[in-house]
Amino acid sequence: MNSRLQAVRGMNDLLPEAIGDWQRVEAVARGIFADHGYAEIRMPLVERSELFARSIGAATDIVEKEMYAFQDRSGDMLALRPEGTAGCVRAALQHGLLHNQQPRFWYQGPMFRYERPQKGRYRQFQQIGAECFGIPDADIDAELILLTARLWRELGLSGVTLEINTLGTPDDRQVYREQLVAYFGGHRGLLDEDSKRRLEQNPLRILDSKAPEMQALIDEAPRLLDSLGGASRAHFDRLCAILDRAAVSYEINTRLVRGLDYYTHTVFEWVGEHLGAQNALCGGGRYDGLVEQLGGKPLPATGFSIGVERLVDSLRAVGVSAASATPDCFVVSVAAPAGEALVAAEELRDAGLAVICNCDAAGFKSQLRRADRSGARVAVILGEQESATGQVGIKPLRGDGEQQTVARADLVATVKQLSKG
RNA sequence: GUGGGCGUAGCUCAGCUGGUAGAGCUCCGGAUUGUGGUUCCGGUGGUCGUGGGUUCGAGCCCCAUCGCUCACCCCA
C-alpha cells in the first residue's frame, strides 16, 4: 500500500461524496452569469510563459517562484496558467473580440501554482472568474460585486464580508509608493525581515503584513486614499455610492493592495469567516492598463475570480450542502432469464426514471440490501416466481406501502406512480 | 523556501514505565434455504509510513528519510 502511487502534492481528487456541492456551485454560477448577459469562454490551460510575465508581473512571486513552467519539444517556454485573466485578455485580443465592443465574459477551470499547500490553498485549484472590457465607469465594478453578492445569496452562503479599496492610477500609485518608501524607510529599524524585503520589492505589500509588531507602524502609514487624484477619487466615491444605494455592506480596507501588478482603481475581496488563514473567497478589481500591455489598444477592464475550493468549504461550514443524487429505483434479479433485468431497467429509463440495475449473481438478501443503500425509493424484483408467471415484484423501500406483484406489462406505470410519490 | 503537529485495518481511533497487534464503523456471511432498514452471531481486512540504530525483545526509545496537515511567505 505504501508503494502505491499517490496524487501529486497539492492536487486533489474530488470524490463522489463531494461532487454534489461542486455541481451545485457551478450550476448556480452558470445561471447567474446567464442572467447578467455574461458569455462563457474557455481558454487553454497552457500559455506561453511570457504572457504571465507581462501581465501578472515578472517580479511577482507567482511568476518568479510559483509557475509550472516548462519547455515543450520545440523549445517554446510554456506554463500552466496560474490565473485566468491573462489568458482571457489574450484570447479576446487574438480573436478581435474587443474591437468596438464591451464584452462580458466568464470562465471556470483549474489554475496551477507551485506553493506549499495549506487549508484553502492547493497547487491545482479551481476558479470561477469574470472579465468585463471596455467600460471605464465604476458601475461595472459595482455590477461585478452585486453579481458575486447574488451568488452568495442564491447559494445560501453567510458569514462573508466585502472589503474594497482603490489603488488609483499608475501615477497615483507611483506617488504613493514613494511616500511609503520614505515613511517605512524612515522607520527601517522597526521593520521585520519580510517587510525590509518588501520595501525593496513591493512596498505596498507591507501594508497587509500580518506581523503583530508591525501593526502600529502600519496604522500610522500614509494612506493612498488621502493622496488620490480627482478622477480616481470620483471613481471610488461612485463605487461606494452605488454599493450604498444597492444596500451591499462593505468595509473600506486601505491596506488591501492585492498581489498582481495589473490592478488599478477598484480592488475588492470577499473574505470568509469560516476559512483558515487563506480566507479570501473571491478577489477582483480593475486593470485598465493590461489590454494595452498585452498589445491591444488601451482599453479599460475589470474582473474577479472566485476560489471554488474555498467557496465549497465555506458552504459546508455554514451547513449548506447538496443532497447526493439517488436513483428512483433499483432492479433486483435472481435467476431471471439473461437480459431481463437490463431490459426492464431500460424501459424504466425510457420513462424518465433513474435506475440502478443489479449486475451480478448476488443473493436475494444481498441485492435487496444494495437496493436499500442505493437510496432508491422502490425495488423492482425479478425472481424465479415472477419470471415463471410473467410478472414483476414492486417493493416500496421508503415509508409505507406493501410489496405488490403486477403483470410485466404494468411495470413502468406502477413504478412511475410509486417513485413520484 | 521556513516552522509546528501528525503517520497503527478501507474510514475514525485506542494501544500502560518497551513483553506475541485492538475497538467502532464499512464490507461479506449467518440467525430468516425469496425480502432491505433495527437487533444478535460470525468472518474478511495490518511488512504499526520507510530505512537504520539501541535492546534478549520496539507500534512505543534514538537517528535519518518520505508523506499528510496547519501556519509563515505569497495568494483564489
Short mmCIF file of C-alpha atoms in Angstrom, two decimals, chain A residues 78-417:
data_model
loop_
_atom_site.label_atom_id
_atom_site.label_comp_id
_atom_site.label_asym_id
_atom_site.label_seq_id
_atom_site.Cartn_x
_atom_site.Cartn_y
_atom_site.Cartn_z
CA LEU A 78 5.18 27.36 -21.72
CA ALA A 79 3.41 27.46 -18.39
CA LEU A 80 0.33 26.04 -16.74
CA ARG A 81 -1.88 29.04 -16.14
CA PRO A 82 -1.61 30.44 -12.61
CA GLU A 83 -4.76 32.56 -13.09
CA GLY A 84 -7.35 33.26 -15.73
CA THR A 85 -7.28 36.94 -16.55
CA ALA A 86 -4.15 36.94 -18.71
CA GLY A 87 -5.38 34.12 -20.90
CA CYS A 88 -8.79 35.70 -21.22
CA VAL A 89 -7.31 39.02 -22.39
CA ARG A 90 -5.03 37.19 -24.80
CA ALA A 91 -7.94 35.22 -26.24
CA ALA A 92 -10.12 38.30 -26.58
CA LEU A 93 -7.35 40.21 -28.35
CA GLN A 94 -6.40 37.30 -30.58
CA HIS A 95 -9.95 36.88 -31.84
CA GLY A 96 -10.77 40.55 -32.16
CA LEU A 97 -13.50 40.42 -29.55
CA LEU A 98 -12.58 43.79 -28.07
CA HIS A 99 -12.91 45.87 -31.21
CA ASN A 100 -15.66 48.42 -30.62
CA GLN A 101 -17.23 46.01 -28.17
CA GLN A 102 -17.91 45.84 -24.47
CA PRO A 103 -17.91 42.11 -23.92
CA ARG A 104 -18.51 40.46 -20.57
CA PHE A 105 -17.02 37.01 -20.16
CA TRP A 106 -16.98 34.32 -17.54
CA TYR A 107 -14.97 31.16 -17.26
CA GLN A 108 -14.33 28.30 -14.96
CA GLY A 109 -11.47 25.86 -14.65
CA PRO A 110 -8.30 24.77 -12.92
CA MET A 111 -5.33 27.03 -12.21
CA PHE A 112 -1.87 25.93 -11.10
CA ARG A 113 0.61 27.43 -8.68
CA TYR A 114 3.61 25.73 -7.17
CA GLU A 115 3.17 26.68 -3.50
CA ARG A 116 3.21 24.79 -0.23
CA PRO A 117 -0.35 23.58 0.21
CA GLN A 118 -2.37 24.54 3.25
CA LYS A 119 -6.01 24.93 4.14
CA GLY A 120 -7.74 26.57 1.19
CA ARG A 121 -4.63 26.63 -0.94
CA TYR A 122 -3.68 23.95 -3.41
CA ARG A 123 -1.35 23.56 -6.35
CA GLN A 124 -4.23 22.82 -8.65
CA PHE A 125 -7.26 24.82 -7.71
CA GLN A 126 -10.49 25.79 -9.36
CA GLN A 127 -11.56 29.31 -10.16
CA ILE A 128 -14.75 30.81 -11.45
CA GLY A 129 -13.95 34.18 -12.96
CA ALA A 130 -15.45 37.05 -14.90
CA GLU A 131 -13.87 39.80 -17.01
CA CYS A 132 -15.56 42.88 -18.46
CA PHE A 133 -13.93 45.00 -21.14
CA GLY A 134 -14.34 48.49 -22.50
CA ILE A 135 -16.26 50.07 -19.64
CA PRO A 136 -14.36 52.68 -17.59
CA ASP A 137 -17.17 53.51 -15.16
CA ALA A 138 -17.38 52.34 -11.58
CA ASP A 139 -20.82 50.97 -12.41
CA ILE A 140 -19.38 47.85 -13.94
CA ASP A 141 -17.11 47.32 -10.93
CA ALA A 142 -20.26 47.54 -8.84
CA GLU A 143 -22.11 45.13 -11.12
CA LEU A 144 -19.41 42.53 -10.57
CA ILE A 145 -19.71 42.98 -6.83
CA LEU A 146 -23.50 42.76 -6.93
CA LEU A 147 -23.21 39.66 -9.07
CA THR A 148 -20.99 37.94 -6.52
CA ALA A 149 -23.26 39.05 -3.68
CA ARG A 150 -26.15 37.45 -5.55
CA LEU A 151 -24.15 34.28 -5.96
CA TRP A 152 -23.58 34.01 -2.20
CA ARG A 153 -27.26 34.72 -1.60
CA GLU A 154 -28.52 32.10 -4.04
CA LEU A 155 -26.08 29.54 -2.68
CA GLY A 156 -27.16 30.28 0.88
CA LEU A 157 -23.72 31.43 1.98
CA SER A 158 -23.47 33.63 5.06
CA GLY A 159 -20.52 34.90 7.03
CA VAL A 160 -18.74 36.71 4.23
CA THR A 161 -17.71 40.34 4.25
CA LEU A 162 -16.77 42.64 1.42
CA GLU A 163 -13.61 44.71 1.58
CA ILE A 164 -12.88 47.36 -1.01
CA ASN A 165 -10.08 49.76 -1.72
CA THR A 166 -8.67 51.78 -4.57
CA LEU A 167 -5.18 51.72 -5.99
CA GLY A 168 -5.81 54.76 -8.19
CA THR A 169 -4.00 55.28 -11.46
CA PRO A 170 -0.44 54.13 -12.05
CA ASP A 171 0.60 57.74 -11.42
CA ASP A 172 -1.29 57.87 -8.10
CA ARG A 173 0.37 54.65 -7.17
CA GLN A 174 3.85 55.81 -8.09
CA VAL A 175 3.49 58.93 -5.93
CA TYR A 176 2.12 56.86 -3.09
CA ARG A 177 4.83 54.27 -3.44
CA GLU A 178 7.44 56.97 -2.91
CA GLN A 179 5.60 58.22 0.17
CA LEU A 180 5.55 54.72 1.59
CA VAL A 181 9.21 54.08 0.89
CA ALA A 182 10.05 57.36 2.62
CA TYR A 183 7.82 56.53 5.59
CA PHE A 184 8.86 52.92 6.15
CA GLY A 185 12.46 53.69 5.17
CA GLY A 186 12.48 56.27 7.95
CA HIS A 187 11.50 53.56 10.40
CA ARG A 188 13.70 50.85 8.98
CA GLY A 189 14.69 49.74 12.46
CA LEU A 190 11.10 48.81 13.27
CA LEU A 191 10.60 46.64 10.19
CA ASP A 192 10.65 42.86 10.39
CA GLU A 193 12.65 40.83 7.89
CA ASP A 194 9.77 40.30 5.49
CA SER A 195 8.92 43.96 5.42
CA LYS A 196 12.51 45.02 4.75
CA ARG A 197 12.46 42.78 1.74
CA ARG A 198 9.11 44.16 0.64
CA LEU A 199 10.44 47.69 0.99
CA GLU A 200 12.72 46.94 -1.95
CA GLN A 201 10.38 44.78 -3.99
CA ASN A 202 6.83 45.90 -3.36
CA PRO A 203 6.37 48.49 -0.62
CA LEU A 204 2.58 48.35 -0.85
CA ARG A 205 2.67 44.80 0.40
CA ILE A 206 3.99 45.94 3.77
CA LEU A 207 0.50 47.25 4.38
CA ASP A 208 -1.10 43.83 4.62
CA SER A 209 1.61 42.32 6.78
CA LYS A 210 0.21 40.01 9.44
CA ALA A 211 3.08 40.51 11.87
CA PRO A 212 1.64 41.88 15.14
CA GLU A 213 4.68 44.05 15.84
CA MET A 214 4.16 45.84 12.53
CA GLN A 215 0.55 46.84 13.08
CA ALA A 216 1.13 50.08 14.95
CA LEU A 217 3.60 51.30 12.36
CA ILE A 218 1.22 50.40 9.54
CA ASP A 219 -1.67 52.17 11.21
CA GLU A 220 0.30 55.41 11.08
CA ALA A 221 1.40 54.96 7.46
CA PRO A 222 0.17 57.40 4.83
CA ARG A 223 -2.98 56.27 3.02
CA LEU A 224 -3.36 56.24 -0.73
CA LEU A 225 -6.95 57.30 -0.31
CA ASP A 226 -5.71 60.65 1.02
CA SER A 227 -3.47 61.48 -1.93
CA LEU A 228 -5.70 60.23 -4.73
CA GLY A 229 -6.10 62.31 -7.88
CA GLY A 230 -9.54 63.83 -8.51
CA ALA A 231 -10.66 61.37 -11.18
CA SER A 232 -9.56 58.40 -9.12
CA ARG A 233 -11.34 59.78 -6.09
CA ALA A 234 -14.51 60.27 -8.11
CA HIS A 235 -14.37 56.70 -9.42
CA PHE A 236 -14.05 55.32 -5.91
CA ASP A 237 -16.75 57.59 -4.49
CA ARG A 238 -19.14 56.48 -7.21
CA LEU A 239 -18.47 52.84 -6.46
CA CYS A 240 -19.23 53.43 -2.79
CA ALA A 241 -22.38 55.37 -3.66
CA ILE A 242 -23.67 52.54 -5.83
CA LEU A 243 -22.97 49.93 -3.17
CA ASP A 244 -24.74 52.12 -0.61
CA ARG A 245 -27.72 52.54 -2.91
CA ALA A 246 -27.87 48.79 -3.57
CA ALA A 247 -27.58 48.07 0.16
CA VAL A 248 -24.45 45.98 -0.15
CA SER A 249 -22.45 46.49 3.01
CA TYR A 250 -18.69 46.82 2.73
CA GLU A 251 -15.62 47.90 4.59
CA ILE A 252 -13.03 50.22 3.14
CA ASN A 253 -9.74 48.50 3.83
CA THR A 254 -6.93 50.87 2.93
CA ARG A 255 -4.45 48.05 3.46
CA LEU A 256 -5.98 45.91 0.75
CA VAL A 257 -3.45 46.01 -2.06
CA ARG A 258 -3.66 42.63 -3.79
CA GLY A 259 -0.75 40.96 -5.39
CA LEU A 260 -0.98 41.27 -9.10
CA ASP A 261 0.75 44.18 -10.79
CA TYR A 262 -2.00 44.96 -13.22
CA TYR A 263 -4.64 46.30 -10.85
CA THR A 264 -5.74 49.95 -11.00
CA HIS A 265 -8.51 51.84 -9.17
CA THR A 266 -11.00 49.44 -7.65
CA VAL A 267 -9.81 46.34 -5.83
CA PHE A 268 -12.08 44.17 -3.72
CA GLU A 269 -12.07 40.97 -1.80
CA TRP A 270 -14.77 38.83 -0.24
CA VAL A 271 -13.48 37.36 2.98
CA GLY A 272 -14.99 34.25 4.56
CA GLU A 273 -15.07 33.92 8.32
CA HIS A 274 -15.15 30.13 8.27
CA LEU A 275 -11.90 29.66 6.39
CA GLY A 276 -8.35 29.37 7.70
CA ALA A 277 -5.56 31.79 7.00
CA GLN A 278 -6.40 31.67 3.31
CA ASN A 279 -9.70 33.40 3.76
CA ALA A 280 -10.10 35.31 0.51
CA LEU A 281 -13.07 33.70 -1.15
CA CYS A 282 -13.09 35.99 -4.14
CA GLY A 283 -10.72 38.67 -5.29
CA GLY A 284 -11.01 41.15 -8.07
CA GLY A 285 -10.54 44.61 -9.35
CA ARG A 286 -9.95 46.89 -12.26
CA TYR A 287 -7.00 46.54 -14.62
CA ASP A 288 -7.19 49.37 -17.08
CA GLY A 289 -3.62 49.04 -18.34
CA LEU A 290 -3.45 45.35 -19.06
CA VAL A 291 -5.03 45.17 -22.51
CA GLU A 292 -2.57 47.71 -23.86
CA GLN A 293 0.27 45.99 -22.04
CA LEU A 294 -0.55 42.81 -23.91
CA GLY A 295 -0.51 44.51 -27.26
CA GLY A 296 -4.04 45.83 -27.65
CA LYS A 297 -5.30 49.37 -27.84
CA PRO A 298 -5.80 50.99 -24.45
CA LEU A 299 -8.98 49.55 -23.01
CA PRO A 300 -10.39 49.63 -19.51
CA ALA A 301 -11.25 46.30 -17.94
CA THR A 302 -12.35 44.84 -14.66
CA GLY A 303 -12.99 41.39 -13.25
CA PHE A 304 -12.87 38.96 -10.38
CA SER A 305 -12.17 35.37 -9.59
CA ILE A 306 -13.55 33.01 -7.01
CA GLY A 307 -11.65 30.19 -5.36
CA VAL A 308 -14.12 27.36 -5.68
CA GLU A 309 -12.49 25.11 -3.06
CA ARG A 310 -12.79 27.94 -0.56
CA LEU A 311 -16.37 28.61 -1.57
CA VAL A 312 -17.34 24.96 -1.19
CA ASP A 313 -15.56 24.81 2.19
CA SER A 314 -17.47 27.88 3.34
CA LEU A 315 -20.78 26.43 2.25
CA ARG A 316 -20.09 23.26 4.20
CA ALA A 317 -19.05 25.31 7.23
CA VAL A 318 -22.43 27.04 7.30
CA GLY A 319 -24.18 23.74 6.78
CA VAL A 320 -25.31 24.18 3.21
CA SER A 321 -24.74 21.07 1.17
CA ALA A 322 -26.34 19.47 -1.82
CA ALA A 323 -28.24 16.22 -1.42
CA SER A 324 -26.48 13.42 -3.18
CA ALA A 325 -28.29 12.07 -6.20
CA THR A 326 -30.29 8.92 -5.58
CA PRO A 327 -31.87 6.64 -8.17
CA ASP A 328 -35.64 6.26 -8.46
CA CYS A 329 -35.47 2.52 -8.43
CA PHE A 330 -33.18 -0.47 -8.17
CA VAL A 331 -33.70 -3.63 -10.18
CA VAL A 332 -33.10 -6.86 -8.28
CA SER A 333 -32.90 -10.07 -10.23
CA VAL A 334 -32.33 -13.66 -9.17
CA ALA A 335 -32.42 -16.50 -11.64
CA ALA A 336 -34.18 -14.38 -14.23
CA PRO A 337 -33.52 -15.13 -17.90
CA ALA A 338 -30.46 -13.39 -19.34
CA GLY A 339 -31.13 -9.74 -20.13
CA GLU A 340 -34.46 -9.49 -18.31
CA ALA A 341 -33.13 -7.11 -15.67
CA LEU A 342 -31.30 -4.78 -18.04
CA VAL A 343 -34.25 -4.65 -20.44
CA ALA A 344 -36.60 -3.79 -17.58
CA ALA A 345 -34.17 -1.08 -16.48
CA GLU A 346 -34.06 0.32 -19.99
CA GLU A 347 -37.86 0.57 -20.14
CA LEU A 348 -37.88 2.43 -16.84
CA ARG A 349 -35.24 4.84 -18.08
CA ASP A 350 -37.21 5.40 -21.28
CA ALA A 351 -39.97 6.59 -18.96
CA GLY A 352 -37.61 9.12 -17.42
CA LEU A 353 -36.58 7.27 -14.29
CA ALA A 354 -33.10 6.92 -12.84
CA VAL A 355 -32.38 3.23 -12.43
CA ILE A 356 -29.61 1.12 -10.97
CA CYS A 357 -29.64 -2.44 -12.19
CA ASN A 358 -28.02 -5.20 -10.17
CA CYS A 359 -25.45 -6.79 -12.45
CA ASP A 360 -24.08 -9.77 -10.63
CA ALA A 361 -25.38 -13.03 -9.22
CA ALA A 362 -25.52 -11.95 -5.59
CA GLY A 363 -28.16 -13.49 -3.36
CA PHE A 364 -31.61 -12.07 -2.88
CA LYS A 365 -30.94 -10.66 0.53
CA SER A 366 -27.75 -9.03 -0.58
CA GLN A 367 -29.35 -7.43 -3.62
CA LEU A 368 -32.17 -6.05 -1.56
CA ARG A 369 -29.67 -4.56 0.85
CA ARG A 370 -27.92 -2.89 -2.06
CA ALA A 371 -31.25 -1.55 -3.21
CA ASP A 372 -31.87 -0.07 0.21
CA ARG A 373 -28.44 1.52 0.46
CA SER A 374 -28.67 2.99 -3.01
CA GLY A 375 -31.38 5.27 -1.64
CA ALA A 376 -33.84 4.15 -4.29
CA ARG A 377 -37.49 4.65 -3.48
CA VAL A 378 -38.59 1.33 -4.93
CA ALA A 379 -37.09 -2.04 -5.70
CA VAL A 380 -38.15 -3.89 -8.81
CA ILE A 381 -37.91 -7.62 -8.21
CA LEU A 382 -37.36 -10.10 -10.99
CA GLY A 383 -37.16 -13.50 -9.35
CA GLU A 384 -37.84 -17.07 -10.20
CA GLN A 385 -41.55 -16.92 -9.35
CA GLU A 386 -42.10 -13.67 -11.21
CA SER A 387 -40.32 -14.90 -14.31
CA ALA A 388 -42.38 -18.06 -14.35
CA THR A 389 -45.66 -16.15 -14.22
CA GLY A 390 -44.72 -13.20 -16.41
CA GLN A 391 -44.90 -10.79 -13.51
CA VAL A 392 -42.63 -8.45 -11.54
CA GLY A 393 -42.48 -7.59 -7.86
CA ILE A 394 -42.53 -3.97 -6.87
CA LYS A 395 -41.49 -3.12 -3.36
CA PRO A 396 -41.53 0.36 -1.88
CA LEU A 397 -38.39 0.90 0.16
CA ARG A 398 -39.25 4.24 1.76
CA GLY A 399 -42.20 4.89 4.00
CA ASP A 400 -45.39 2.87 3.87
CA GLY A 401 -46.68 0.67 1.12
CA GLU A 402 -46.86 -3.06 0.62
CA GLN A 403 -44.97 -5.02 -1.95
CA GLN A 404 -47.16 -5.82 -4.92
CA THR A 405 -46.90 -8.19 -7.81
CA VAL A 406 -48.08 -6.87 -11.16
CA ALA A 407 -48.11 -8.04 -14.73
CA ARG A 408 -44.83 -7.44 -16.52
CA ALA A 409 -46.63 -5.09 -18.91
CA ASP A 410 -47.64 -2.84 -16.00
CA LEU A 411 -44.09 -2.45 -14.68
CA VAL A 412 -43.37 1.07 -15.88
CA ALA A 413 -46.73 2.56 -15.00
CA THR A 414 -46.68 1.11 -11.49
CA VAL A 415 -43.13 2.12 -10.68
CA LYS A 416 -43.61 5.56 -12.11
CA GLN A 417 -46.57 6.19 -9.88
#
